[in-house]
Amino acid sequence: MTSETLRSPLHDEHVALGATLVDFAGWEMPVRYSGDIAEHRAVRAGAGLFDLSHMGEILVRGAEADAFLDDALVGRMSAIPLGGAKYTMLCAADGGVIDDLIVYRRDLDHFMIVANAANKDVVLAELDERLEGFDAELDDISADIALIAVQGPLAEGIVSRMTERGADDIVAMRYYSFGTVVLEGGIHAFVARTGYTGEDGFELFVGADEAAAVWRLALSEGAADGIIPCGLSSRDTLRLEAGMPLYGHELTRDTTPFDAGLGRVVVFGTEKSPRGDFVGRAALEAARDARKAARAEPSAASARTLVGLVGDGRRAARAGYAVVDEAGAQVGEVTSGAPSPTMGRPIAMAYVPLALAADGTEVLIDVRGRRESMTVTALPFYKRGA
Amino acid sequence: MANVPDELQYSEEHEWVSGELTEDSVVTVGITEHAADALGDIVYVELPTVGDTVSAGEVCGELESTKAVSELYSPVSGEVVAVNEELSDSPELIGQDAYGEGWIYKARISEVPKGLLDSEAYSAITE
C-alpha cells in the first residue's frame, strides 16, 4: 500500500465546487458537495453525478482470457456476451470474498474488471498469481482512467444529450450492457448502464485527461434536469437502501457469497452446462451444502445470514453494533446502517443466525448502550418504480 | 473555512460555550460549524433533559446524521436549565446556524470550566 494520498483527475473540479474532501481508501475524494440528503434525493428523483475515479480498472486480454477468468472468478465469465457486464466475486480457496467486481466483455479476448479502490492491488496480485498457465495478460489502467457516473431516473436523457452521435445507442442500451460512444467534443467514452444506487444510470469510463471536460458536460447537459454533483456519503445511503453489499462491511475475507445472500453469483454448472474447476470451488460447494442443511433446521444452525433491518425509533444502528438477545448476549452484528433519507427511518444490514432471519422477526440492537428494536425485512429496502 | 466567532469559548470535542464563565452563571452550549460540517445533514438530536446534571467532558446527548453519529460532550459542569426544543422537529437548524438557532442547551454552571479554548486555539486544532 502506498502512503501517498491519491487524487482524482477531477480534484480541481471538486475543490471549485466546494466539496468536502475526505480520505477514502488512500484517495482524497468528495464526501459531499451541498448536503447528503439533497444529493441522495437528487439521485432518486432526477439525477446525480459521481466521481468514481478511485475505483480500479484492470484489463484482461489474450486468447485464453475467458478461460482464465472462469478459473479465477466464481462466475462464468466466458458466458458474458460481447457488450455485456456481470457482477461477480474473486474468492480465496477457502471461499472467503477477496473482492466483488464487475466484469465487462469488450471483445472475445478482451475483458475489463472494475475493482474496489481499497482492494485493487490485492485483486491485481491475486489475479496475477492465478494467471499461470493461461495465455492472457493483465494491465492495470486505473491511473489513466476516470470513472464518472450519471445516476437517476433522468440519467438516460442526460447521457443521450452528452453524445455527439449515438443518442439512440444510449436509449437502446439494456441494463448491465455497455458500448463505446463519442461524447460532445469528440471524446471517446466507454459507457456502461450499471451503477450502485438502485436507480437507472450510466458509468462513463474516459481518459483521465478528458475527465474534467466530461464532468462539466454532464453538469451542463443535466442542468435542466436538476443534476447535482454527489459525494460518497449519499452514494452510501443510496446503495444501502438498494440493499447492495459493500466490501469491508457486508463482504469480507471471512464471508462467503452464501453468507451474504449472494450465492447466485457462484456458478457451479449443471449436467447440461458443466463448468470446470475454479478457485474456491470445493469450499463454496461445502458452504452451499452447509447452508442447505442449516435452512432445513434453522433452530440448530449456527450459520449466519445477511438480513435487512428497519427501526421504529430515530437512533440508527451503525456498522459494528451488536445484535443482542433478551439477556444482552451478542448473536449478530450490524454491517451497515443509517437513517434512510427515502424512508425516514433507520435502516441497516446485519448478519444474524438463520433462526432470526425470517421477515418480521424482531431483533434487538445495542445502539450505543441502549437497546433498540428493529424488524427483519427483505432486501432491498428500496426498489425503483415500486 | 468554517466560522469560529471570537466571542465564544470552545472544547476540544467541538462544542462552543457562550456566556460568562463564573459560578452560577447560565451559559449556552452548541456544536461548532466545523463539527456540523463534518457530520453532514443532522437528522436527529438526542437532547439532555432540563434538570439533568451534566459534567464537563462527559456525554450528555447525541447528534445523528445520515453519515455518522456523534456524541455530545458537555463542555461545562452544572445543571441543564433549558434545551432547544426546536431541534426535535428541525435538527437541520444546527447545520444552518450552529452558533444561533442551532444552540443545544443552557446550563447553570457549578464550577468555572477549565481547559476551554479561545477562537484562535480552537481554529488551530481544526486545521
mmCIF file with all atom_site columns, C-alpha atoms in Angstrom, chain B residues 1-117:
data_model
loop_
_atom_site.group_PDB
_atom_site.id
_atom_site.type_symbol
_atom_site.label_atom_id
_atom_site.label_alt_id
_atom_site.label_comp_id
_atom_site.label_asym_id
_atom_site.label_entity_id
_atom_site.label_seq_id
_atom_site.pdbx_PDB_ins_code
_atom_site.Cartn_x
_atom_site.Cartn_y
_atom_site.Cartn_z
_atom_site.occupancy
_atom_site.B_iso_or_equiv
_atom_site.pdbx_formal_charge
_atom_site.auth_seq_id
_atom_site.auth_comp_id
_atom_site.auth_asym_id
_atom_site.auth_atom_id
_atom_site.pdbx_PDB_model_num
ATOM 1   C CA . MET B 1 1   ? -13.086 27.602 6.365  1.00 0.00 ? 1   MET B CA 1
ATOM 2   C CA . ALA B 1 2   ? -15.727 27.211 8.995  1.00 0.00 ? 2   ALA B CA 1
ATOM 3   C CA . ASN B 1 3   ? -16.675 30.236 11.042 1.00 0.00 ? 3   ASN B CA 1
ATOM 4   C CA . VAL B 1 4   ? -15.149 30.444 14.571 1.00 0.00 ? 4   VAL B CA 1
ATOM 5   C CA . PRO B 1 5   ? -16.584 33.504 16.386 1.00 0.00 ? 5   PRO B CA 1
ATOM 6   C CA . ASP B 1 6   ? -14.130 35.335 18.632 1.00 0.00 ? 6   ASP B CA 1
ATOM 7   C CA . GLU B 1 7   ? -16.595 35.872 21.486 1.00 0.00 ? 7   GLU B CA 1
ATOM 8   C CA . LEU B 1 8   ? -17.112 32.145 22.218 1.00 0.00 ? 8   LEU B CA 1
ATOM 9   C CA . GLN B 1 9   ? -15.117 29.536 24.135 1.00 0.00 ? 9   GLN B CA 1
ATOM 10  C CA . TYR B 1 10  ? -14.558 26.062 22.675 1.00 0.00 ? 10  TYR B CA 1
ATOM 11  C CA . SER B 1 11  ? -13.923 22.499 23.785 1.00 0.00 ? 11  SER B CA 1
ATOM 12  C CA . GLU B 1 12  ? -11.601 20.092 22.034 1.00 0.00 ? 12  GLU B CA 1
ATOM 13  C CA . GLU B 1 13  ? -14.691 17.971 21.362 1.00 0.00 ? 13  GLU B CA 1
ATOM 14  C CA . HIS B 1 14  ? -16.041 20.778 19.151 1.00 0.00 ? 14  HIS B CA 1
ATOM 15  C CA . GLU B 1 15  ? -18.653 22.317 21.441 1.00 0.00 ? 15  GLU B CA 1
ATOM 16  C CA . TRP B 1 16  ? -18.951 26.039 21.928 1.00 0.00 ? 16  TRP B CA 1
ATOM 17  C CA . VAL B 1 17  ? -19.931 27.896 25.098 1.00 0.00 ? 17  VAL B CA 1
ATOM 18  C CA . SER B 1 18  ? -21.342 31.390 25.233 1.00 0.00 ? 18  SER B CA 1
ATOM 19  C CA . GLY B 1 19  ? -21.788 33.494 28.365 1.00 0.00 ? 19  GLY B CA 1
ATOM 20  C CA . GLU B 1 20  ? -19.909 34.449 31.456 1.00 0.00 ? 20  GLU B CA 1
ATOM 21  C CA . LEU B 1 21  ? -17.802 31.625 32.841 1.00 0.00 ? 21  LEU B CA 1
ATOM 22  C CA . THR B 1 22  ? -18.364 32.245 36.533 1.00 0.00 ? 22  THR B CA 1
ATOM 23  C CA . GLU B 1 23  ? -20.041 30.021 39.103 1.00 0.00 ? 23  GLU B CA 1
ATOM 24  C CA . ASP B 1 24  ? -23.869 30.113 38.938 1.00 0.00 ? 24  ASP B CA 1
ATOM 25  C CA . SER B 1 25  ? -23.961 31.918 35.615 1.00 0.00 ? 25  SER B CA 1
ATOM 26  C CA . VAL B 1 26  ? -26.042 30.444 32.795 1.00 0.00 ? 26  VAL B CA 1
ATOM 27  C CA . VAL B 1 27  ? -24.202 29.565 29.587 1.00 0.00 ? 27  VAL B CA 1
ATOM 28  C CA . THR B 1 28  ? -25.417 28.358 26.206 1.00 0.00 ? 28  THR B CA 1
ATOM 29  C CA . VAL B 1 29  ? -23.881 25.301 24.539 1.00 0.00 ? 29  VAL B CA 1
ATOM 30  C CA . GLY B 1 30  ? -23.856 24.160 20.924 1.00 0.00 ? 30  GLY B CA 1
ATOM 31  C CA . ILE B 1 31  ? -21.564 22.443 18.467 1.00 0.00 ? 31  ILE B CA 1
ATOM 32  C CA . THR B 1 32  ? -19.236 24.316 16.162 1.00 0.00 ? 32  THR B CA 1
ATOM 33  C CA . GLU B 1 33  ? -19.766 24.928 12.484 1.00 0.00 ? 33  GLU B CA 1
ATOM 34  C CA . HIS B 1 34  ? -16.683 22.806 11.873 1.00 0.00 ? 34  HIS B CA 1
ATOM 35  C CA . ALA B 1 35  ? -18.305 19.857 13.691 1.00 0.00 ? 35  ALA B CA 1
ATOM 36  C CA . ALA B 1 36  ? -21.658 20.383 11.969 1.00 0.00 ? 36  ALA B CA 1
ATOM 37  C CA . ASP B 1 37  ? -19.966 20.449 8.554  1.00 0.00 ? 37  ASP B CA 1
ATOM 38  C CA . ALA B 1 38  ? -18.122 17.222 9.304  1.00 0.00 ? 38  ALA B CA 1
ATOM 39  C CA . LEU B 1 39  ? -21.341 15.483 10.352 1.00 0.00 ? 39  LEU B CA 1
ATOM 40  C CA . GLY B 1 40  ? -23.313 16.437 7.260  1.00 0.00 ? 40  GLY B CA 1
ATOM 41  C CA . ASP B 1 41  ? -27.092 16.677 7.414  1.00 0.00 ? 41  ASP B CA 1
ATOM 42  C CA . ILE B 1 42  ? -28.132 16.231 11.032 1.00 0.00 ? 42  ILE B CA 1
ATOM 43  C CA . VAL B 1 43  ? -31.408 14.288 11.176 1.00 0.00 ? 43  VAL B CA 1
ATOM 44  C CA . TYR B 1 44  ? -31.797 13.630 14.891 1.00 0.00 ? 44  TYR B CA 1
ATOM 45  C CA . VAL B 1 45  ? -30.620 15.194 18.110 1.00 0.00 ? 45  VAL B CA 1
ATOM 46  C CA . GLU B 1 46  ? -30.919 13.497 21.458 1.00 0.00 ? 46  GLU B CA 1
ATOM 47  C CA . LEU B 1 47  ? -31.084 16.376 23.906 1.00 0.00 ? 47  LEU B CA 1
ATOM 48  C CA . PRO B 1 48  ? -30.267 16.342 27.590 1.00 0.00 ? 48  PRO B CA 1
ATOM 49  C CA . THR B 1 49  ? -33.268 16.838 29.905 1.00 0.00 ? 49  THR B CA 1
ATOM 50  C CA . VAL B 1 50  ? -33.958 20.008 31.867 1.00 0.00 ? 50  VAL B CA 1
ATOM 51  C CA . GLY B 1 51  ? -32.875 19.340 35.435 1.00 0.00 ? 51  GLY B CA 1
ATOM 52  C CA . ASP B 1 52  ? -30.109 16.911 34.409 1.00 0.00 ? 52  ASP B CA 1
ATOM 53  C CA . THR B 1 53  ? -26.721 17.366 35.956 1.00 0.00 ? 53  THR B CA 1
ATOM 54  C CA . VAL B 1 54  ? -24.009 17.463 33.311 1.00 0.00 ? 54  VAL B CA 1
ATOM 55  C CA . SER B 1 55  ? -20.294 17.070 33.885 1.00 0.00 ? 55  SER B CA 1
ATOM 56  C CA . ALA B 1 56  ? -17.525 18.613 31.838 1.00 0.00 ? 56  ALA B CA 1
ATOM 57  C CA . GLY B 1 57  ? -16.116 16.100 29.336 1.00 0.00 ? 57  GLY B CA 1
ATOM 58  C CA . GLU B 1 58  ? -18.985 13.646 29.753 1.00 0.00 ? 58  GLU B CA 1
ATOM 59  C CA . VAL B 1 59  ? -21.593 12.617 27.202 1.00 0.00 ? 59  VAL B CA 1
ATOM 60  C CA . CYS B 1 60  ? -24.946 14.371 27.553 1.00 0.00 ? 60  CYS B CA 1
ATOM 61  C CA . GLY B 1 61  ? -26.583 13.778 24.186 1.00 0.00 ? 61  GLY B CA 1
ATOM 62  C CA . GLU B 1 62  ? -26.007 12.665 20.633 1.00 0.00 ? 62  GLU B CA 1
ATOM 63  C CA . LEU B 1 63  ? -26.231 14.001 17.117 1.00 0.00 ? 63  LEU B CA 1
ATOM 64  C CA . GLU B 1 64  ? -27.137 11.732 14.261 1.00 0.00 ? 64  GLU B CA 1
ATOM 65  C CA . SER B 1 65  ? -26.585 12.445 10.571 1.00 0.00 ? 65  SER B CA 1
ATOM 66  C CA . THR B 1 66  ? -27.054 10.218 7.552  1.00 0.00 ? 66  THR B CA 1
ATOM 67  C CA . LYS B 1 67  ? -23.313 9.704  7.532  1.00 0.00 ? 67  LYS B CA 1
ATOM 68  C CA . ALA B 1 68  ? -22.383 9.284  11.161 1.00 0.00 ? 68  ALA B CA 1
ATOM 69  C CA . VAL B 1 69  ? -23.344 9.646  14.770 1.00 0.00 ? 69  VAL B CA 1
ATOM 70  C CA . SER B 1 70  ? -21.510 11.904 17.162 1.00 0.00 ? 70  SER B CA 1
ATOM 71  C CA . GLU B 1 71  ? -21.760 12.088 20.915 1.00 0.00 ? 71  GLU B CA 1
ATOM 72  C CA . LEU B 1 72  ? -22.340 15.436 22.523 1.00 0.00 ? 72  LEU B CA 1
ATOM 73  C CA . TYR B 1 73  ? -19.913 16.065 25.372 1.00 0.00 ? 73  TYR B CA 1
ATOM 74  C CA . SER B 1 74  ? -20.765 18.732 27.864 1.00 0.00 ? 74  SER B CA 1
ATOM 75  C CA . PRO B 1 75  ? -18.051 21.396 27.924 1.00 0.00 ? 75  PRO B CA 1
ATOM 76  C CA . VAL B 1 76  ? -19.173 22.518 31.378 1.00 0.00 ? 76  VAL B CA 1
ATOM 77  C CA . SER B 1 77  ? -20.390 21.065 34.703 1.00 0.00 ? 77  SER B CA 1
ATOM 78  C CA . GLY B 1 78  ? -23.720 22.155 36.080 1.00 0.00 ? 78  GLY B CA 1
ATOM 79  C CA . GLU B 1 79  ? -27.480 21.805 35.757 1.00 0.00 ? 79  GLU B CA 1
ATOM 80  C CA . VAL B 1 80  ? -29.379 21.887 32.493 1.00 0.00 ? 80  VAL B CA 1
ATOM 81  C CA . VAL B 1 81  ? -31.887 24.766 32.704 1.00 0.00 ? 81  VAL B CA 1
ATOM 82  C CA . ALA B 1 82  ? -33.177 24.803 29.108 1.00 0.00 ? 82  ALA B CA 1
ATOM 83  C CA . VAL B 1 83  ? -32.946 22.739 25.942 1.00 0.00 ? 83  VAL B CA 1
ATOM 84  C CA . ASN B 1 84  ? -33.616 23.811 22.363 1.00 0.00 ? 84  ASN B CA 1
ATOM 85  C CA . GLU B 1 85  ? -36.902 22.009 21.721 1.00 0.00 ? 85  GLU B CA 1
ATOM 86  C CA . GLU B 1 86  ? -36.924 23.303 18.141 1.00 0.00 ? 86  GLU B CA 1
ATOM 87  C CA . LEU B 1 87  ? -34.225 20.751 17.363 1.00 0.00 ? 87  LEU B CA 1
ATOM 88  C CA . SER B 1 88  ? -36.636 17.836 17.863 1.00 0.00 ? 88  SER B CA 1
ATOM 89  C CA . ASP B 1 89  ? -38.531 18.822 14.738 1.00 0.00 ? 89  ASP B CA 1
ATOM 90  C CA . SER B 1 90  ? -35.806 20.757 12.963 1.00 0.00 ? 90  SER B CA 1
ATOM 91  C CA . PRO B 1 91  ? -32.416 19.202 13.705 1.00 0.00 ? 91  PRO B CA 1
ATOM 92  C CA . GLU B 1 92  ? -31.153 20.828 10.495 1.00 0.00 ? 92  GLU B CA 1
ATOM 93  C CA . LEU B 1 93  ? -31.011 24.148 12.399 1.00 0.00 ? 93  LEU B CA 1
ATOM 94  C CA . ILE B 1 94  ? -27.607 23.079 13.717 1.00 0.00 ? 94  ILE B CA 1
ATOM 95  C CA . GLY B 1 95  ? -26.207 22.857 10.203 1.00 0.00 ? 95  GLY B CA 1
ATOM 96  C CA . GLN B 1 96  ? -27.885 26.088 9.137  1.00 0.00 ? 96  GLN B CA 1
ATOM 97  C CA . ASP B 1 97  ? -26.973 28.233 12.131 1.00 0.00 ? 97  ASP B CA 1
ATOM 98  C CA . ALA B 1 98  ? -24.643 26.409 14.501 1.00 0.00 ? 98  ALA B CA 1
ATOM 99  C CA . TYR B 1 99  ? -23.981 29.467 16.690 1.00 0.00 ? 99  TYR B CA 1
ATOM 100 C CA . GLY B 1 100 ? -27.536 30.865 16.693 1.00 0.00 ? 100 GLY B CA 1
ATOM 101 C CA . GLU B 1 101 ? -30.796 28.986 16.098 1.00 0.00 ? 101 GLU B CA 1
ATOM 102 C CA . GLY B 1 102 ? -28.876 25.728 16.407 1.00 0.00 ? 102 GLY B CA 1
ATOM 103 C CA . TRP B 1 103 ? -27.952 26.148 20.092 1.00 0.00 ? 103 TRP B CA 1
ATOM 104 C CA . ILE B 1 104 ? -28.470 22.910 22.022 1.00 0.00 ? 104 ILE B CA 1
ATOM 105 C CA . TYR B 1 105 ? -28.883 23.597 25.747 1.00 0.00 ? 105 TYR B CA 1
ATOM 106 C CA . LYS B 1 106 ? -28.320 26.101 28.522 1.00 0.00 ? 106 LYS B CA 1
ATOM 107 C CA . ALA B 1 107 ? -26.712 25.166 31.824 1.00 0.00 ? 107 ALA B CA 1
ATOM 108 C CA . ARG B 1 108 ? -26.174 26.891 35.136 1.00 0.00 ? 108 ARG B CA 1
ATOM 109 C CA . ILE B 1 109 ? -22.535 26.151 35.765 1.00 0.00 ? 109 ILE B CA 1
ATOM 110 C CA . SER B 1 110 ? -21.464 24.785 39.120 1.00 0.00 ? 110 SER B CA 1
ATOM 111 C CA . GLU B 1 111 ? -17.765 25.465 38.710 1.00 0.00 ? 111 GLU B CA 1
ATOM 112 C CA . VAL B 1 112 ? -15.606 27.565 36.433 1.00 0.00 ? 112 VAL B CA 1
ATOM 113 C CA . PRO B 1 113 ? -14.714 25.300 33.489 1.00 0.00 ? 113 PRO B CA 1
ATOM 114 C CA . LYS B 1 114 ? -11.075 24.546 32.863 1.00 0.00 ? 114 LYS B CA 1
ATOM 115 C CA . GLY B 1 115 ? -9.319  23.897 29.599 1.00 0.00 ? 115 GLY B CA 1
ATOM 116 C CA . LEU B 1 116 ? -11.667 25.688 27.229 1.00 0.00 ? 116 LEU B CA 1
ATOM 117 C CA . LEU B 1 117 ? -10.070 27.178 24.123 1.00 0.00 ? 117 LEU B CA 1
#
